[in-house]
GROMACS .gro file of C-alpha atoms in nm:
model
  129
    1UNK     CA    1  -5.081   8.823   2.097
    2UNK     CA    2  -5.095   8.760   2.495
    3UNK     CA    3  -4.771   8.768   2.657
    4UNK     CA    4  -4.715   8.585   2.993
    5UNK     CA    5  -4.523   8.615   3.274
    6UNK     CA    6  -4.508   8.374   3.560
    7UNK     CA    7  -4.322   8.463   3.857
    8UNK     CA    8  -4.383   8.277   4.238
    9UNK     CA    9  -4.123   8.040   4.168
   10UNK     CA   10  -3.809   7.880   4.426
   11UNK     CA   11  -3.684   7.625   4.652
   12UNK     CA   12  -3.902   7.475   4.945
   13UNK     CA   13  -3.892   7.177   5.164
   14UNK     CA   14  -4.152   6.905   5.110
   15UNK     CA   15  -4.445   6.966   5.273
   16UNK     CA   16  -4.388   7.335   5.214
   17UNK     CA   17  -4.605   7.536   5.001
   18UNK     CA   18  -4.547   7.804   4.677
   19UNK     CA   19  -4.811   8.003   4.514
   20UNK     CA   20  -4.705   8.101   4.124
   21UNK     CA   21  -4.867   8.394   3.997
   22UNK     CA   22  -4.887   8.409   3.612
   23UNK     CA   23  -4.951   8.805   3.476
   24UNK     CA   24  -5.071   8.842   3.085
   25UNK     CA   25  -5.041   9.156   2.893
   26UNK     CA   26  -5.125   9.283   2.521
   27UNK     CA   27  -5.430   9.115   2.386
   28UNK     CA   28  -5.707   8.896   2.607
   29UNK     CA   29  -5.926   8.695   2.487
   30UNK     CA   30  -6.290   8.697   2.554
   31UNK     CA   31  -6.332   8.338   2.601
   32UNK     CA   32  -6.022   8.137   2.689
   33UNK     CA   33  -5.888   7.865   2.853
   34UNK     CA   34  -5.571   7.889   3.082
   35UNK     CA   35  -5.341   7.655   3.199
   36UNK     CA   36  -5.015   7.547   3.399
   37UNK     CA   37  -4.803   7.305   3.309
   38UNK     CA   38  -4.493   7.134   3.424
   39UNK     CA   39  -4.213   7.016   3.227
   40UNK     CA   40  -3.920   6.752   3.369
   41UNK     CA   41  -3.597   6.742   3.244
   42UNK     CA   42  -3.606   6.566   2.923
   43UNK     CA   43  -3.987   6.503   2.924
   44UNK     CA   44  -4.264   6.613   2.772
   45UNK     CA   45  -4.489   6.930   2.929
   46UNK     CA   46  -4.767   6.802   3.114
   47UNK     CA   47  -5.105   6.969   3.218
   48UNK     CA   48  -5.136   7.032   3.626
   49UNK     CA   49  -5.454   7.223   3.582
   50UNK     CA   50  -5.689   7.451   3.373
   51UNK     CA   51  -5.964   7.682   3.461
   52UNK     CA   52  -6.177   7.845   3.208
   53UNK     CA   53  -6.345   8.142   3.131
   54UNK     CA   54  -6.606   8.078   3.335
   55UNK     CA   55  -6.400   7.956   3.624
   56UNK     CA   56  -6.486   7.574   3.575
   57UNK     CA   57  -6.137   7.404   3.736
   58UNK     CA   58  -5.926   7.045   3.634
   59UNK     CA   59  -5.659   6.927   3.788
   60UNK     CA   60  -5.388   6.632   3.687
   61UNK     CA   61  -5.428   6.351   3.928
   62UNK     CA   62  -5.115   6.370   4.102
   63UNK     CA   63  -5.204   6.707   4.245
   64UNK     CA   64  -5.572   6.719   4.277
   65UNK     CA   65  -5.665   6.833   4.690
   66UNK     CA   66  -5.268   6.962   4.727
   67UNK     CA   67  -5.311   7.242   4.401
   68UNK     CA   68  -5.561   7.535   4.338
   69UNK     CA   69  -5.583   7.733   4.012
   70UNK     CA   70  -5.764   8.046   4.033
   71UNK     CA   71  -5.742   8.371   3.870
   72UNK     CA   72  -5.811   8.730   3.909
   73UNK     CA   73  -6.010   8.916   3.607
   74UNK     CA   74  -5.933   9.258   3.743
   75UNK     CA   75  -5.556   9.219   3.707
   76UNK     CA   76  -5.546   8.953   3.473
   77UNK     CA   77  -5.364   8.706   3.651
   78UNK     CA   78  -5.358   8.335   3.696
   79UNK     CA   79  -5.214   8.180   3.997
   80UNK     CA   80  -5.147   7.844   4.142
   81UNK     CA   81  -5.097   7.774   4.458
   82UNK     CA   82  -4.914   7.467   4.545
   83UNK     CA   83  -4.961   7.309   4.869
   84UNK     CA   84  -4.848   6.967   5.043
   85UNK     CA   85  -4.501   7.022   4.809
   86UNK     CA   86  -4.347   6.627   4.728
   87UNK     CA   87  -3.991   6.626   4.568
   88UNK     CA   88  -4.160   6.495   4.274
   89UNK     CA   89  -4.356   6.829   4.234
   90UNK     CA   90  -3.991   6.959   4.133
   91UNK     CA   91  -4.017   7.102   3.780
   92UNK     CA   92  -4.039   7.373   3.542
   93UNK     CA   93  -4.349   7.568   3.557
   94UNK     CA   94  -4.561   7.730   3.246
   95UNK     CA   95  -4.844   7.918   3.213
   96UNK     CA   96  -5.084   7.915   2.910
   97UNK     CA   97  -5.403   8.028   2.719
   98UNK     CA   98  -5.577   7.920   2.468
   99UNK     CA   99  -5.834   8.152   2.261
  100UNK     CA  100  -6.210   7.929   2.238
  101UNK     CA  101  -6.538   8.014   2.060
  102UNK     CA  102  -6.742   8.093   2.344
  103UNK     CA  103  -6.964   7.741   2.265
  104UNK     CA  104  -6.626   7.561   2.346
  105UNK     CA  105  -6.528   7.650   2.669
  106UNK     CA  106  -6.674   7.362   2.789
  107UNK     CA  107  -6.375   7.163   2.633
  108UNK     CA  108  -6.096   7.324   2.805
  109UNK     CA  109  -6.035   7.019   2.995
  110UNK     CA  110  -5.997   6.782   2.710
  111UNK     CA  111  -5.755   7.046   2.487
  112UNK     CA  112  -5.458   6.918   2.356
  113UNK     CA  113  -5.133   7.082   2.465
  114UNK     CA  114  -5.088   7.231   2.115
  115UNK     CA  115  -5.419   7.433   2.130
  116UNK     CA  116  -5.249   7.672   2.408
  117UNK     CA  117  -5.041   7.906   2.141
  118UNK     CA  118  -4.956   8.184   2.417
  119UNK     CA  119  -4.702   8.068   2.724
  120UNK     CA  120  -4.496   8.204   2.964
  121UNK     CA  121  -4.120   8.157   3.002
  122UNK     CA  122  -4.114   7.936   3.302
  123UNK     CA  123  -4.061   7.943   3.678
  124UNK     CA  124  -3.864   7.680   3.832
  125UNK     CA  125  -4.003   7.511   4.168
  126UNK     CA  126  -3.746   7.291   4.356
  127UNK     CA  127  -3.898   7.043   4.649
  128UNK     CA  128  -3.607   6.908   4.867
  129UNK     CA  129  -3.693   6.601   5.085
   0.00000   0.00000   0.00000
């Protein structure tokens, strides 16, 4: 099992920028995707962006040019850094992965939110206008 834990979270003004950091432990997976999400109050989580094993990036519309995902083998960390910050970028923030056969990390993209069985416990970002 891969435990995550995101950290990188707080309060900025818009146009402000945050970079979450996402650290995973125990177990890693050979051939992965990994993602962040964002979840509203009293919504559903929704994908911000992915990046796979073979560093192959997708972002959600609504953040594509203002987000970058990236990670770092070495240290086994996944970061996003947030730039351009709009109130509505004010959320709860998850990290995930997702174990793939190596033939299917091609389809990290298109995974359904239920494929990622690992995730963090959250950071909170908070974009004041």
């Amino acid at each position: 099992q891969v435990q995550l834990v995101e950290s990188g979270g707080g309060s900025v003004q818009a146009g402000g920028s945050l970079r979450l950091s996402c650290a995973a432990s125990g177990y890693t997976y050979s051939t992965y995707c990994m993602g962040w999400f964002r979840q509203y109050p009293g919504k559903e989580r929704e994908g911000v962006a992915r990046i796979d094993t073979y560093g192959s990036t997708t972002y959600a519309d609504s953040v594509k040019g203002r987000f970058t995902i990236s990670k770092d083998n070495a240290n086994n960390t996944l970061y996003l850094q947030m730039n351009s910050l709009k109130p509505e970028d004010t959320a709860m923030y998850y990290c995930a992965t997702a174990a793939l056969a190596p033939w299917a990390s091609r389809l990290c993209p298109h995974l359904a939110r239920s494929t990622f069985t690992s995730w963090g416990q959250g950071t909170q970002v908070t974009v004041s206008s």
